[in-house]
mmCIF file of C-alpha atoms in Angstrom:
data_model
loop_
_atom_site.group_PDB
_atom_site.id
_atom_site.type_symbol
_atom_site.label_atom_id
_atom_site.label_comp_id
_atom_site.label_asym_id
_atom_site.label_seq_id
_atom_site.Cartn_x
_atom_site.Cartn_y
_atom_site.Cartn_z
ATOM 1 C CA UNK A 66 15.628 -16.811 -11.142
ATOM 2 C CA UNK A 67 12.059 -16.220 -12.842
ATOM 3 C CA UNK A 68 9.846 -13.364 -10.925
ATOM 4 C CA UNK A 69 6.231 -12.668 -11.565
ATOM 5 C CA UNK A 70 5.692 -8.851 -10.506
ATOM 6 C CA UNK A 71 1.530 -8.630 -11.012
ATOM 7 C CA UNK A 72 -0.159 -4.639 -11.251
ATOM 8 C CA UNK A 73 -3.998 -4.963 -10.591
ATOM 9 C CA UNK A 74 -4.940 -2.210 -12.163
ATOM 10 C CA UNK A 75 -2.412 -1.788 -15.178
ATOM 11 C CA UNK A 76 -2.006 -5.941 -15.364
ATOM 12 C CA UNK A 77 -5.966 -6.226 -15.990
ATOM 13 C CA UNK A 78 -7.210 -7.020 -12.716
ATOM 14 C CA UNK A 79 -9.325 -4.244 -12.557
ATOM 15 C CA UNK A 80 -13.019 -5.201 -13.724
ATOM 16 C CA UNK A 81 -15.708 -2.946 -15.812
ATOM 17 C CA UNK A 82 -15.257 -0.749 -18.577
ATOM 18 C CA UNK A 83 -12.939 1.809 -17.143
ATOM 19 C CA UNK A 84 -10.071 1.661 -14.820
ATOM 20 C CA UNK A 85 -10.031 4.039 -11.771
ATOM 21 C CA UNK A 86 -7.551 6.802 -13.106
ATOM 22 C CA UNK A 87 -5.755 7.572 -9.622
ATOM 23 C CA UNK A 88 -5.155 3.914 -9.219
ATOM 24 C CA UNK A 89 -3.861 3.281 -12.666
ATOM 25 C CA UNK A 90 -1.333 6.479 -12.646
ATOM 26 C CA UNK A 91 0.365 5.320 -9.569
ATOM 27 C CA UNK A 92 0.079 1.746 -10.064
ATOM 28 C CA UNK A 93 2.035 1.884 -13.473
ATOM 29 C CA UNK A 94 4.222 4.028 -11.918
ATOM 30 C CA UNK A 95 5.188 1.820 -8.954
ATOM 31 C CA UNK A 96 4.984 -1.702 -11.539
ATOM 32 C CA UNK A 97 7.314 0.251 -14.389
ATOM 33 C CA UNK A 98 10.261 1.137 -11.223
ATOM 34 C CA UNK A 99 9.877 -2.185 -9.643
ATOM 35 C CA UNK A 100 10.344 -4.162 -13.048
ATOM 36 C CA UNK A 101 13.245 -2.105 -13.845
ATOM 37 C CA UNK A 102 14.855 -2.479 -10.599
ATOM 38 C CA UNK A 103 14.692 -6.350 -10.156
ATOM 39 C CA UNK A 104 15.779 -6.793 -13.791
ATOM 40 C CA UNK A 105 18.938 -4.936 -12.835
ATOM 41 C CA UNK A 106 19.977 -8.197 -10.004
ATOM 42 C CA UNK A 107 22.022 -10.443 -11.651
ATOM 43 C CA UNK A 108 20.473 -13.684 -12.561
ATOM 44 C CA UNK A 109 16.889 -12.552 -12.353
ATOM 45 C CA UNK A 110 14.083 -12.088 -14.937
ATOM 46 C CA UNK A 111 11.204 -10.892 -14.960
ATOM 47 C CA UNK A 112 7.381 -11.042 -16.267
ATOM 48 C CA UNK A 113 4.297 -9.480 -15.633
ATOM 49 C CA UNK A 114 1.096 -8.454 -17.606
ATOM 50 C CA UNK A 115 -0.684 -5.489 -18.828
ATOM 51 C CA UNK A 116 -3.961 -4.539 -19.870
ATOM 52 C CA UNK A 117 -4.410 -3.521 -23.118
ATOM 53 C CA UNK A 118 -7.466 -0.881 -22.361
ATOM 54 C CA UNK A 119 -4.586 0.993 -21.447
ATOM 55 C CA UNK A 120 -3.031 1.056 -25.069
ATOM 56 C CA UNK A 121 0.632 0.234 -25.738
ATOM 57 C CA UNK A 122 2.762 -0.987 -22.926
ATOM 58 C CA UNK A 123 6.113 1.134 -22.051
ATOM 59 C CA UNK A 124 7.011 -1.296 -19.855
ATOM 60 C CA UNK A 125 10.768 -2.467 -20.955
ATOM 61 C CA UNK A 126 13.235 -5.056 -19.262
ATOM 62 C CA UNK A 127 10.296 -8.003 -18.796
ATOM 63 C CA UNK A 128 8.181 -10.319 -20.826
ATOM 64 C CA UNK A 129 5.038 -8.945 -21.162
ATOM 65 C CA UNK A 130 1.869 -11.203 -21.252
ATOM 66 C CA UNK A 131 -0.904 -8.947 -22.718
ATOM 67 C CA UNK A 132 -4.766 -9.243 -21.865
ATOM 68 C CA UNK A 133 -7.811 -8.355 -22.655
ATOM 69 C CA UNK A 134 -10.311 -8.786 -19.614
ATOM 70 C CA UNK A 135 -10.436 -9.795 -16.010
ATOM 71 C CA UNK A 136 -11.123 -13.201 -16.737
ATOM 72 C CA UNK A 137 -8.193 -13.287 -19.075
ATOM 73 C CA UNK A 138 -5.848 -11.461 -16.591
ATOM 74 C CA UNK A 139 -6.846 -14.224 -14.026
ATOM 75 C CA UNK A 140 -6.249 -17.099 -16.457
ATOM 76 C CA UNK A 141 -3.146 -15.942 -16.463
ATOM 77 C CA UNK A 142 -2.127 -14.764 -13.515
ATOM 78 C CA UNK A 143 -2.419 -18.183 -12.652
ATOM 79 C CA UNK A 144 -0.066 -19.950 -15.105
ATOM 80 C CA UNK A 145 2.277 -17.427 -14.692
ATOM 81 C CA UNK A 146 2.734 -18.133 -10.379
ATOM 82 C CA UNK A 147 2.831 -21.475 -11.777
ATOM 83 C CA UNK A 148 5.920 -20.444 -13.898
ATOM 84 C CA UNK A 149 7.577 -18.495 -11.868
ATOM 85 C CA UNK A 150 9.900 -18.635 -8.917
ATOM 86 C CA UNK A 151 8.695 -15.783 -6.413
ATOM 87 C CA UNK A 152 5.972 -13.473 -7.060
ATOM 88 C CA UNK A 153 5.666 -9.364 -6.318
ATOM 89 C CA UNK A 154 2.366 -8.606 -5.827
ATOM 90 C CA UNK A 155 0.806 -4.958 -6.175
ATOM 91 C CA UNK A 156 -2.758 -4.557 -6.054
ATOM 92 C CA UNK A 157 -5.143 -2.494 -3.701
ATOM 93 C CA UNK A 158 -6.772 -3.906 -0.468
ATOM 94 C CA UNK A 159 -10.059 -2.784 -1.462
ATOM 95 C CA UNK A 160 -13.259 -5.306 -2.363
ATOM 96 C CA UNK A 161 -10.424 -7.586 -0.842
ATOM 97 C CA UNK A 162 -8.486 -7.855 -4.270
ATOM 98 C CA UNK A 163 -4.883 -8.291 -2.101
ATOM 99 C CA UNK A 164 -5.962 -10.807 0.090
ATOM 100 C CA UNK A 165 -7.846 -12.547 -3.259
ATOM 101 C CA UNK A 166 -3.902 -12.153 -5.366
ATOM 102 C CA UNK A 167 -2.589 -13.994 -1.992
ATOM 103 C CA UNK A 168 -4.792 -16.783 -1.702
ATOM 104 C CA UNK A 169 -4.652 -17.235 -5.525
ATOM 105 C CA UNK A 170 -1.127 -17.539 -4.982
ATOM 106 C CA UNK A 171 -1.544 -20.265 -2.383
ATOM 107 C CA UNK A 172 -4.089 -22.307 -4.273
ATOM 108 C CA UNK A 173 -1.783 -22.192 -7.424
ATOM 109 C CA UNK A 174 1.085 -23.130 -4.949
ATOM 110 C CA UNK A 175 -0.485 -26.068 -3.150
ATOM 111 C CA UNK A 176 -2.052 -27.784 -6.417
ATOM 112 C CA UNK A 177 1.073 -27.387 -8.280
ATOM 113 C CA UNK A 178 3.696 -30.492 -8.415
ATOM 114 C CA UNK A 179 5.773 -30.186 -5.829
ATOM 115 C CA UNK A 180 9.339 -28.508 -6.492
ATOM 116 C CA UNK A 181 13.254 -28.496 -5.149
ATOM 117 C CA UNK A 182 13.014 -24.425 -4.259
ATOM 118 C CA UNK A 183 9.701 -23.981 -3.167
ATOM 119 C CA UNK A 184 8.395 -20.897 -4.859
ATOM 120 C CA UNK A 185 8.280 -17.343 -2.891
ATOM 121 C CA UNK A 186 5.742 -15.005 -2.660
ATOM 122 C CA UNK A 187 7.192 -11.503 -1.504
ATOM 123 C CA UNK A 188 4.528 -10.361 0.460
ATOM 124 C CA UNK A 189 2.619 -10.553 3.839
ATOM 125 C CA UNK A 190 0.739 -13.487 5.160
ATOM 126 C CA UNK A 191 -2.928 -14.428 4.694
ATOM 127 C CA UNK A 192 -4.375 -13.564 8.408
ATOM 128 C CA UNK A 193 -1.996 -10.225 8.373
ATOM 129 C CA UNK A 194 -3.205 -8.649 4.725
ATOM 130 C CA UNK A 195 -7.113 -9.352 5.825
ATOM 131 C CA UNK A 196 -6.337 -7.691 9.772
ATOM 132 C CA UNK A 197 -4.238 -4.567 8.508
ATOM 133 C CA UNK A 198 -6.613 -4.114 5.302
ATOM 134 C CA UNK A 199 -9.900 -3.809 7.325
ATOM 135 C CA UNK A 200 -9.791 -0.055 9.261
ATOM 136 C CA UNK A 201 -12.132 -1.333 11.386
ATOM 137 C CA UNK A 202 -10.826 -3.886 13.385
ATOM 138 C CA UNK A 203 -7.271 -2.695 12.529
ATOM 139 C CA UNK A 204 -7.948 0.554 14.744
ATOM 140 C CA UNK A 205 -9.596 -2.180 17.374
ATOM 141 C CA UNK A 206 -6.433 -4.276 17.050
ATOM 142 C CA UNK A 207 -3.580 -1.371 17.180
ATOM 143 C CA UNK A 208 -5.607 0.017 20.804
ATOM 144 C CA UNK A 209 -5.950 -3.110 22.541
ATOM 145 C CA UNK A 210 -1.870 -2.986 21.830
ATOM 146 C CA UNK A 211 -1.517 0.538 23.161
ATOM 147 C CA UNK A 212 -0.345 1.774 19.613
ATOM 148 C CA UNK A 213 -1.636 5.179 19.396
ATOM 149 C CA UNK A 214 -4.067 5.405 16.361
ATOM 150 C CA UNK A 215 -7.539 7.352 15.839
ATOM 151 C CA UNK A 216 -10.461 6.628 17.491
ATOM 152 C CA UNK A 217 -12.555 4.784 14.994
ATOM 153 C CA UNK A 218 -16.022 4.026 14.122
ATOM 154 C CA UNK A 219 -18.478 3.388 11.531
ATOM 155 C CA UNK A 220 -20.117 5.770 9.398
ATOM 156 C CA UNK A 221 -23.235 5.079 6.854
ATOM 157 C CA UNK A 222 -23.628 6.950 4.846
ATOM 158 C CA UNK A 223 -27.193 5.992 3.712
ATOM 159 C CA UNK A 224 -28.495 7.064 7.030
ATOM 160 C CA UNK A 225 -29.382 10.915 6.517
ATOM 161 C CA UNK A 226 -29.975 11.660 10.013
ATOM 162 C CA UNK A 227 -26.375 10.367 10.902
ATOM 163 C CA UNK A 228 -23.991 12.741 11.982
ATOM 164 C CA UNK A 229 -20.318 12.759 12.725
ATOM 165 C CA UNK A 230 -19.237 11.513 16.259
ATOM 166 C CA UNK A 231 -17.191 14.509 16.988
ATOM 167 C CA UNK A 232 -17.446 18.279 16.785
ATOM 168 C CA UNK A 233 -14.322 18.774 14.768
ATOM 169 C CA UNK A 234 -13.381 18.390 11.740
ATOM 170 C CA UNK A 235 -13.680 14.643 10.833
ATOM 171 C CA UNK A 236 -12.560 11.973 8.133
ATOM 172 C CA UNK A 237 -14.506 9.784 6.705
ATOM 173 C CA UNK A 238 -12.912 6.771 4.081
ATOM 174 C CA UNK A 239 -13.889 3.441 2.954
ATOM 175 C CA UNK A 240 -12.923 0.770 5.323
ATOM 176 C CA UNK A 241 -10.529 -0.992 2.780
ATOM 177 C CA UNK A 242 -9.714 2.172 0.721
ATOM 178 C CA UNK A 243 -6.024 2.234 -1.017
ATOM 179 C CA UNK A 244 -4.122 6.030 -1.115
ATOM 180 C CA UNK A 245 -7.223 8.726 -1.121
ATOM 181 C CA UNK A 246 -9.569 6.439 -2.886
ATOM 182 C CA UNK A 247 -13.458 7.663 -1.253
ATOM 183 C CA UNK A 248 -11.871 9.740 1.447
ATOM 184 C CA UNK A 249 -13.689 13.560 2.601
ATOM 185 C CA UNK A 250 -13.323 15.683 4.787
ATOM 186 C CA UNK A 251 -15.821 16.956 7.189
ATOM 187 C CA UNK A 252 -15.671 20.851 8.370
ATOM 188 C CA UNK A 253 -19.217 21.638 8.147
ATOM 189 C CA UNK A 254 -22.768 20.437 7.379
ATOM 190 C CA UNK A 255 -22.512 20.870 3.543
ATOM 191 C CA UNK A 256 -19.299 18.647 3.696
ATOM 192 C CA UNK A 257 -21.299 15.938 4.902
ATOM 193 C CA UNK A 258 -24.223 16.199 2.801
ATOM 194 C CA UNK A 259 -21.306 16.162 0.487
ATOM 195 C CA UNK A 260 -20.118 13.027 1.497
ATOM 196 C CA UNK A 261 -23.193 10.519 2.418
ATOM 197 C CA UNK A 262 -24.190 11.831 -1.589
ATOM 198 C CA UNK A 263 -21.046 10.516 -2.995
ATOM 199 C CA UNK A 264 -20.405 7.696 -0.794
ATOM 200 C CA UNK A 265 -23.873 6.640 -0.546
ATOM 201 C CA UNK A 266 -24.953 6.371 -4.378
ATOM 202 C CA UNK A 267 -21.219 4.174 -4.857
ATOM 203 C CA UNK A 268 -20.986 1.415 -1.725
ATOM 204 C CA UNK A 269 -22.465 -0.674 0.671
ATOM 205 C CA UNK A 270 -23.182 1.669 3.632
ATOM 206 C CA UNK A 271 -21.239 -0.502 6.268
ATOM 207 C CA UNK A 272 -17.869 0.179 3.960
ATOM 208 C CA UNK A 273 -16.812 3.267 5.636
ATOM 209 C CA UNK A 274 -15.489 4.346 8.994
ATOM 210 C CA UNK A 275 -15.059 8.385 10.728
ATOM 211 C CA UNK A 276 -11.750 9.243 12.127
ATOM 212 C CA UNK A 277 -10.834 12.611 14.122
ATOM 213 C CA UNK A 278 -9.396 14.439 11.802
ATOM 214 C CA UNK A 279 -5.620 15.077 13.651
ATOM 215 C CA UNK A 280 -3.790 18.216 12.244
ATOM 216 C CA UNK A 281 -0.109 17.505 11.562
ATOM 217 C CA UNK A 282 2.585 16.251 9.271
ATOM 218 C CA UNK A 283 1.405 13.422 6.708
ATOM 219 C CA UNK A 284 3.956 11.068 6.988
ATOM 220 C CA UNK A 285 5.092 7.443 5.663
ATOM 221 C CA UNK A 286 7.587 4.811 6.573
ATOM 222 C CA UNK A 287 8.557 2.070 5.039
ATOM 223 C CA UNK A 288 10.356 -1.748 6.570
ATOM 224 C CA UNK A 289 11.046 -4.452 4.660
ATOM 225 C CA UNK A 290 10.643 -7.603 6.965
ATOM 226 C CA UNK A 291 12.373 -10.772 6.238
ATOM 227 C CA UNK A 292 10.388 -14.277 6.016
ATOM 228 C CA UNK A 293 11.466 -15.050 9.855
ATOM 229 C CA UNK A 294 9.470 -11.901 10.889
ATOM 230 C CA UNK A 295 12.613 -9.738 11.360
ATOM 231 C CA UNK A 296 13.276 -6.484 10.061
ATOM 232 C CA UNK A 297 15.574 -5.526 7.231
ATOM 233 C CA UNK A 298 15.085 -2.302 7.313
ATOM 234 C CA UNK A 299 13.752 0.854 8.237
ATOM 235 C CA UNK A 300 13.614 3.549 5.460
ATOM 236 C CA UNK A 301 14.128 7.207 6.241
ATOM 237 C CA UNK A 302 10.621 8.811 7.184
ATOM 238 C CA UNK A 303 9.367 10.269 4.214
ATOM 239 C CA UNK A 304 6.562 13.405 3.986
ATOM 240 C CA UNK A 305 3.140 13.084 2.184
ATOM 241 C CA UNK A 306 1.840 15.632 0.061
ATOM 242 C CA UNK A 307 -1.614 16.015 -0.810
ATOM 243 C CA UNK A 308 -4.040 17.898 -2.595
ATOM 244 C CA UNK A 309 -5.740 20.460 -0.752
ATOM 245 C CA UNK A 310 -9.395 20.047 -2.113
ATOM 246 C CA UNK A 311 -10.557 17.779 1.217
ATOM 247 C CA UNK A 312 -9.844 14.694 -0.752
ATOM 248 C CA UNK A 313 -6.796 14.046 0.110
ATOM 249 C CA UNK A 314 -5.630 12.873 -3.273
ATOM 250 C CA UNK A 315 -2.108 11.962 -3.023
ATOM 251 C CA UNK A 316 0.600 13.922 -5.049
ATOM 252 C CA UNK A 317 4.041 12.407 -4.170
ATOM 253 C CA UNK A 318 6.648 13.281 -1.124
ATOM 254 C CA UNK A 319 9.872 14.781 0.480
ATOM 255 C CA UNK A 320 12.187 11.994 1.714
ATOM 256 C CA UNK A 321 13.483 12.216 4.346
ATOM 257 C CA UNK A 322 11.209 14.572 5.966
ATOM 258 C CA UNK A 323 11.376 17.992 7.053
ATOM 259 C CA UNK A 324 11.194 16.934 10.519
ATOM 260 C CA UNK A 325 13.401 17.079 13.578
ATOM 261 C CA UNK A 326 15.701 14.141 14.123
ATOM 262 C CA UNK A 327 13.878 12.936 17.517
ATOM 263 C CA UNK A 328 10.399 13.320 15.738
ATOM 264 C CA UNK A 329 11.767 10.556 12.925
ATOM 265 C CA UNK A 330 13.197 8.323 15.676
ATOM 266 C CA UNK A 331 9.761 8.829 17.095
ATOM 267 C CA UNK A 332 8.085 7.775 13.960
ATOM 268 C CA UNK A 333 10.039 5.301 12.867
ATOM 269 C CA UNK A 334 10.031 3.245 16.283
ATOM 270 C CA UNK A 335 6.147 3.455 15.973
ATOM 271 C CA UNK A 336 6.177 1.962 12.458
ATOM 272 C CA UNK A 337 8.834 -0.858 13.586
ATOM 273 C CA UNK A 338 6.757 -1.649 17.107
ATOM 274 C CA UNK A 339 3.008 -2.410 14.801
ATOM 275 C CA UNK A 340 4.948 -3.795 12.249
ATOM 276 C CA UNK A 341 6.411 -6.812 14.608
ATOM 277 C CA UNK A 342 3.493 -6.452 16.945
ATOM 278 C CA UNK A 343 1.354 -8.125 13.298
ATOM 279 C CA UNK A 344 2.613 -11.560 13.060
ATOM 280 C CA UNK A 345 2.793 -12.714 9.400
ATOM 281 C CA UNK A 346 3.434 -9.361 8.017
ATOM 282 C CA UNK A 347 6.122 -9.665 5.758
ATOM 283 C CA UNK A 348 7.935 -8.133 2.858
ATOM 284 C CA UNK A 349 7.527 -4.700 1.698
ATOM 285 C CA UNK A 350 5.713 -2.940 3.880
ATOM 286 C CA UNK A 351 4.406 1.208 4.592
ATOM 287 C CA UNK A 352 3.173 2.707 7.720
ATOM 288 C CA UNK A 353 0.792 6.022 7.482
ATOM 289 C CA UNK A 354 1.632 8.256 10.570
ATOM 290 C CA UNK A 355 0.672 11.978 11.293
ATOM 291 C CA UNK A 356 2.907 13.751 13.775
ATOM 292 C CA UNK A 357 0.087 16.214 15.460
ATOM 293 C CA UNK A 358 1.022 19.700 15.280
ATOM 294 C CA UNK A 359 0.136 20.231 19.079
ATOM 295 C CA UNK A 360 2.868 17.088 20.048
ATOM 296 C CA UNK A 361 5.784 16.305 17.673
ATOM 297 C CA UNK A 362 7.221 13.418 20.364
ATOM 298 C CA UNK A 363 3.927 11.621 19.318
ATOM 299 C CA UNK A 364 2.956 10.320 16.674
ATOM 300 C CA UNK A 365 0.285 8.853 15.530
ATOM 301 C CA UNK A 366 -0.373 5.478 13.557
ATOM 302 C CA UNK A 367 -3.078 5.463 10.847
ATOM 303 C CA UNK A 368 -2.619 2.452 9.066
ATOM 304 C CA UNK A 369 0.011 -0.337 8.096
ATOM 305 C CA UNK A 370 0.008 -1.022 3.885
ATOM 306 C CA UNK A 371 0.952 -4.345 3.318
ATOM 307 C CA UNK A 372 2.469 -4.104 0.094
ATOM 308 C CA UNK A 373 4.369 -1.933 -2.137
ATOM 309 C CA UNK A 374 3.723 1.734 -2.013
ATOM 310 C CA UNK A 375 3.881 4.718 -3.809
ATOM 311 C CA UNK A 376 6.577 6.600 -1.486
ATOM 312 C CA UNK A 377 8.961 3.320 -3.737
ATOM 313 C CA UNK A 378 9.523 6.028 -6.130
ATOM 314 C CA UNK A 379 11.361 8.370 -3.918
ATOM 315 C CA UNK A 380 12.910 6.117 -2.002
ATOM 316 C CA UNK A 381 14.686 4.386 -5.155
ATOM 317 C CA UNK A 382 15.931 8.156 -5.515
ATOM 318 C CA UNK A 383 17.350 8.457 -2.325
ATOM 319 C CA UNK A 384 20.141 5.065 -2.817
ATOM 320 C CA UNK A 385 22.090 3.956 -5.302
ATOM 321 C CA UNK A 386 21.543 0.162 -3.632
ATOM 322 C CA UNK A 387 18.581 -1.780 -5.243
ATOM 323 C CA UNK A 388 15.765 -1.819 -2.917
ATOM 324 C CA UNK A 389 14.473 -5.469 -3.685
ATOM 325 C CA UNK A 390 17.653 -6.857 -3.656
ATOM 326 C CA UNK A 391 17.779 -6.527 -0.218
ATOM 327 C CA UNK A 392 14.507 -8.001 0.304
ATOM 328 C CA UNK A 393 15.173 -11.513 -1.844
ATOM 329 C CA UNK A 394 18.015 -11.690 -0.502
ATOM 330 C CA UNK A 395 18.546 -11.020 3.394
ATOM 331 C CA UNK A 396 22.302 -11.454 3.417
ATOM 332 C CA UNK A 397 23.189 -8.457 1.558
ATOM 333 C CA UNK A 398 24.538 -5.394 3.156
ATOM 334 C CA UNK A 399 22.480 -3.073 4.435
ATOM 335 C CA UNK A 400 20.496 0.222 2.055
ATOM 336 C CA UNK A 401 23.061 3.228 1.980
ATOM 337 C CA UNK A 402 21.002 6.059 1.777
ATOM 338 C CA UNK A 403 22.111 9.719 0.076
ATOM 339 C CA UNK A 404 22.195 12.563 2.293
ATOM 340 C CA UNK A 405 20.408 14.852 0.173
ATOM 341 C CA UNK A 406 16.318 15.147 0.139
ATOM 342 C CA UNK A 407 14.503 14.117 -2.782
ATOM 343 C CA UNK A 408 11.139 14.804 -3.930
ATOM 344 C CA UNK A 409 8.732 13.073 -6.346
ATOM 345 C CA UNK A 410 5.352 13.166 -7.504
ATOM 346 C CA UNK A 411 3.263 10.602 -8.445
#
């Protein structure tokens, strides 16, 4: 099987003269790890693209197509889709990039000659990606289904008279942000002024939301979901580590999280409930969750990531089994996890 692994940032899809540093760092780490693991599966060959702006390609265990512009990358992306048996796309939700990639796959697949064995898109449906990628309608969708999630409202940084809705600490972030991109913790007036100043000059006003800050333990859970919608795996709960400057820069984590078994079970149950409720949510899915300090038995779902997440770097250390193989072949045995905890950084 020929598998095309496409990482949007390092693979050459990022527009403009400079790459977004944190996304490029995390993207390269995920790309290298995923390629190495897929290449270890007997009968599987991997091909990918690499942005020449990043210098010499450090990737091994794969065929590499070098690209020198976003236009070149898109052309290579389409060609490699036509030539592959399966495609695994890693891309941020920002500006709809993950959705655009999925749509490109459907377009190329639908306009290519018929195959005896259909190409596989190892990810969610277009509709599921669209819903999960926009945090404002996602919050409303979760509330309608009684799935615990923070109240979420629009925030316009261009309106100098706007205030946060809540009197306590508030999170301001992009509706379509990936990772900790453009996130601000507002505790006082200066924080609000700074958020308005930084965000107002970068993006369109309607692209931001506000949520009440929930003091607690930041966690994540990964699920592997088969193409028929059945849950193949619910991974151990991961603890997320962030910088403390109010911008929530992702630093890595610890797996399993240092929480009680009862809390871990509640977190896993919440993640599975949310994922099963969303039609078309398949592949590798990450759920970000907070376990509030005031109620360890009532986790709150922050967002759903319909793609590979950075916690993959930790999960692959926690098992001797091959994680991609489990998704590519649902008939192989469940993953076996080591008993000791692992920590990882990005």
